[in-house]
Short mmCIF file of N, CA and C in Angstrom, two decimals:
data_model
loop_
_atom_site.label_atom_id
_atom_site.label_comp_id
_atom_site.label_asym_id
_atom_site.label_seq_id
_atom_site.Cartn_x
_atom_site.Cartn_y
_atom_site.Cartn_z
N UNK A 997 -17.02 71.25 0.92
CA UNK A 997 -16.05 71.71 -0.07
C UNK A 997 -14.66 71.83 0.55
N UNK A 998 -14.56 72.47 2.21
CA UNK A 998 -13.23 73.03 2.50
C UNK A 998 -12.87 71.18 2.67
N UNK A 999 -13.58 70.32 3.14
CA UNK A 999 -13.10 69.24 3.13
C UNK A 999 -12.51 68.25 2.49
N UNK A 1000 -12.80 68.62 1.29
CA UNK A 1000 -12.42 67.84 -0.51
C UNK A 1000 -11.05 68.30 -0.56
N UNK A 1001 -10.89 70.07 -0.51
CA UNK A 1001 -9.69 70.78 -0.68
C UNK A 1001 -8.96 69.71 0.32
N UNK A 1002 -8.87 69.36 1.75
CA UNK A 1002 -7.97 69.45 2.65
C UNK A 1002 -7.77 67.60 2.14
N UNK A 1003 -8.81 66.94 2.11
CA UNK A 1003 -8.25 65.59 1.74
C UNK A 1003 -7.30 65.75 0.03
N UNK A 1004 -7.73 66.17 -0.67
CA UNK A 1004 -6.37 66.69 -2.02
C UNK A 1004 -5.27 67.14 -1.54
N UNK A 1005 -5.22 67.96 -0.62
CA UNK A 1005 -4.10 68.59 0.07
C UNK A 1005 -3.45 67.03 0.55
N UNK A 1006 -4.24 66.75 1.24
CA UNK A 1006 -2.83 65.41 2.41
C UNK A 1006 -3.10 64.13 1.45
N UNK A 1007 -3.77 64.06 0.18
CA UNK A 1007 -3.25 63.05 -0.61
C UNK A 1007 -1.96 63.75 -1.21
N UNK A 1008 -2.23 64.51 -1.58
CA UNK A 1008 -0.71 65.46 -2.64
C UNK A 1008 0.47 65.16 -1.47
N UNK A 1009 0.23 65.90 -0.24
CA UNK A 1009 1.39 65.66 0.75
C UNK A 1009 2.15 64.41 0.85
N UNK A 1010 1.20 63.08 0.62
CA UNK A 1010 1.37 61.96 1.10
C UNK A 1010 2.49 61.40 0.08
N UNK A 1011 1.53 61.84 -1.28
CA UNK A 1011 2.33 60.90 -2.59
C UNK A 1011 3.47 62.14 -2.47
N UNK A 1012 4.29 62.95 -2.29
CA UNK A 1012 5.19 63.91 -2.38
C UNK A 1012 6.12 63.11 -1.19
N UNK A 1013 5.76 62.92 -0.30
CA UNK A 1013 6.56 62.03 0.92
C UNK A 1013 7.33 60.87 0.61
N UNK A 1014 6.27 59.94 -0.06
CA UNK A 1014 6.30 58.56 -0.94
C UNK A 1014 7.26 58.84 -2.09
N UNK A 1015 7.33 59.86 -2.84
CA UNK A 1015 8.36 59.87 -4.21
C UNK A 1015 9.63 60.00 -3.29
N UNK A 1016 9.87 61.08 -2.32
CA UNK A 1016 10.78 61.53 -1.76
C UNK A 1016 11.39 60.39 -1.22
N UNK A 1017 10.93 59.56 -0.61
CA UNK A 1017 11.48 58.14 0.25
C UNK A 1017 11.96 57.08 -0.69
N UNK A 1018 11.27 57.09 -1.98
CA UNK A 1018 11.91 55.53 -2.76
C UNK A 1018 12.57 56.62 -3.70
N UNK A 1019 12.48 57.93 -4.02
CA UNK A 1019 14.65 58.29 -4.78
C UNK A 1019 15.39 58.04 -3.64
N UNK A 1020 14.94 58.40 -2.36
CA UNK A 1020 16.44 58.61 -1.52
C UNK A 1020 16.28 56.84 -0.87
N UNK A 1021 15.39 56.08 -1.11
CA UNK A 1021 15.66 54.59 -0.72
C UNK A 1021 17.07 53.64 -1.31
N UNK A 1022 17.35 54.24 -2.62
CA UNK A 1022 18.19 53.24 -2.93
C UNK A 1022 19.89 53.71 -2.88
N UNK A 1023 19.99 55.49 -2.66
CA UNK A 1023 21.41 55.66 -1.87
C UNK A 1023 21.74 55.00 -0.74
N UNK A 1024 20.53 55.04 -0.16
CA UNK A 1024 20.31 54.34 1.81
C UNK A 1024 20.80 53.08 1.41
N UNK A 1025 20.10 52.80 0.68
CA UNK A 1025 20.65 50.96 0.89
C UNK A 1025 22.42 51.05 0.42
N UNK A 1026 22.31 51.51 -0.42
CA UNK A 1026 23.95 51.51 -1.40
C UNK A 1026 24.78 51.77 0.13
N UNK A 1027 24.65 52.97 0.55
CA UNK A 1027 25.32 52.94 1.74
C UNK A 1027 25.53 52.21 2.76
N UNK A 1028 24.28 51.59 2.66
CA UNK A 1028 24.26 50.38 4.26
C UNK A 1028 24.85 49.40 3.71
N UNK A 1029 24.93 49.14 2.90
CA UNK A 1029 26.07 47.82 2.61
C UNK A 1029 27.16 47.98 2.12
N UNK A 1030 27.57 49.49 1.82
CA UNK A 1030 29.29 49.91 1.48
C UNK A 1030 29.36 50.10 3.44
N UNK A 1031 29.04 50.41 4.22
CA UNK A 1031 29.39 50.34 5.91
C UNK A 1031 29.38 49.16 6.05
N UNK A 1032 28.41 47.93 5.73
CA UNK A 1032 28.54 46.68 6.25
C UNK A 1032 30.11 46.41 5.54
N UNK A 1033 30.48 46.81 4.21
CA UNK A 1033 31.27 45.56 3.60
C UNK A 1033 33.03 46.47 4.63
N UNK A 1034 32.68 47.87 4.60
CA UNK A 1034 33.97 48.61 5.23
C UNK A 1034 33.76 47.81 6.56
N UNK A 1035 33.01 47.45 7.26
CA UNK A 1035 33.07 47.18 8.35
C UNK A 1035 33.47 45.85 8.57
N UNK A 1036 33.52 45.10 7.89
CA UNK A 1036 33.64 43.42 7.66
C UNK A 1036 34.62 43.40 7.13
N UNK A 1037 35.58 44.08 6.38
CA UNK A 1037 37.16 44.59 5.60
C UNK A 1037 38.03 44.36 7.13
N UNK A 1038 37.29 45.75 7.99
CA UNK A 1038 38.85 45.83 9.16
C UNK A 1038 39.02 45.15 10.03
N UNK A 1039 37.55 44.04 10.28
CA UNK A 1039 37.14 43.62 10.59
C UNK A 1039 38.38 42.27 10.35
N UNK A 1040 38.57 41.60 9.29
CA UNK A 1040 39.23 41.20 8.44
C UNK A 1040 40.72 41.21 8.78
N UNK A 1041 41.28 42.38 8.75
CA UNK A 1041 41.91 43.15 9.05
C UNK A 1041 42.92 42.85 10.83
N UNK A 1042 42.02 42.40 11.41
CA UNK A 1042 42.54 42.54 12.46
C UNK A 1042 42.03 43.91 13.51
N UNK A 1043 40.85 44.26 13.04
CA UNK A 1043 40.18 45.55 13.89
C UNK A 1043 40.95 46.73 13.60
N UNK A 1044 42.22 46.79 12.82
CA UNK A 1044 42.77 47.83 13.05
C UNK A 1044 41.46 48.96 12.04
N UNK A 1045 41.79 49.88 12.26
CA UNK A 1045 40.99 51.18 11.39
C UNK A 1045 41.91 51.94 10.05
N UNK A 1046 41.19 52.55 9.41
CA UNK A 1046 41.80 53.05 8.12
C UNK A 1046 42.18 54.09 8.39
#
């Protein structure tokens, strides 16, 4: 029985991990390619910085 409880427990944990990672997956990306494109701008630029 305590064993049923503890595998429900670290399935619940698991899928709670999993929701948490694909909402915050697609700021991550938005960001990694607003740094790539700022970075390829000053880049552009002549290296100077903003």
């Amino acid at each position: 029985m305590s064993t049923d409880v503890f595998i429900a427990g670290l399935a619940a944990l698991s899928f709670i991990a999993l929701l948490i990672y694909v909402v915050t997956a697609v700021p991550r990306e938005r960001n990694l390619r607003d740094d790539r494109e700022r970075q390829s701008s000053s880049l552009a630029r002549g290296g100077r910085s903003q």
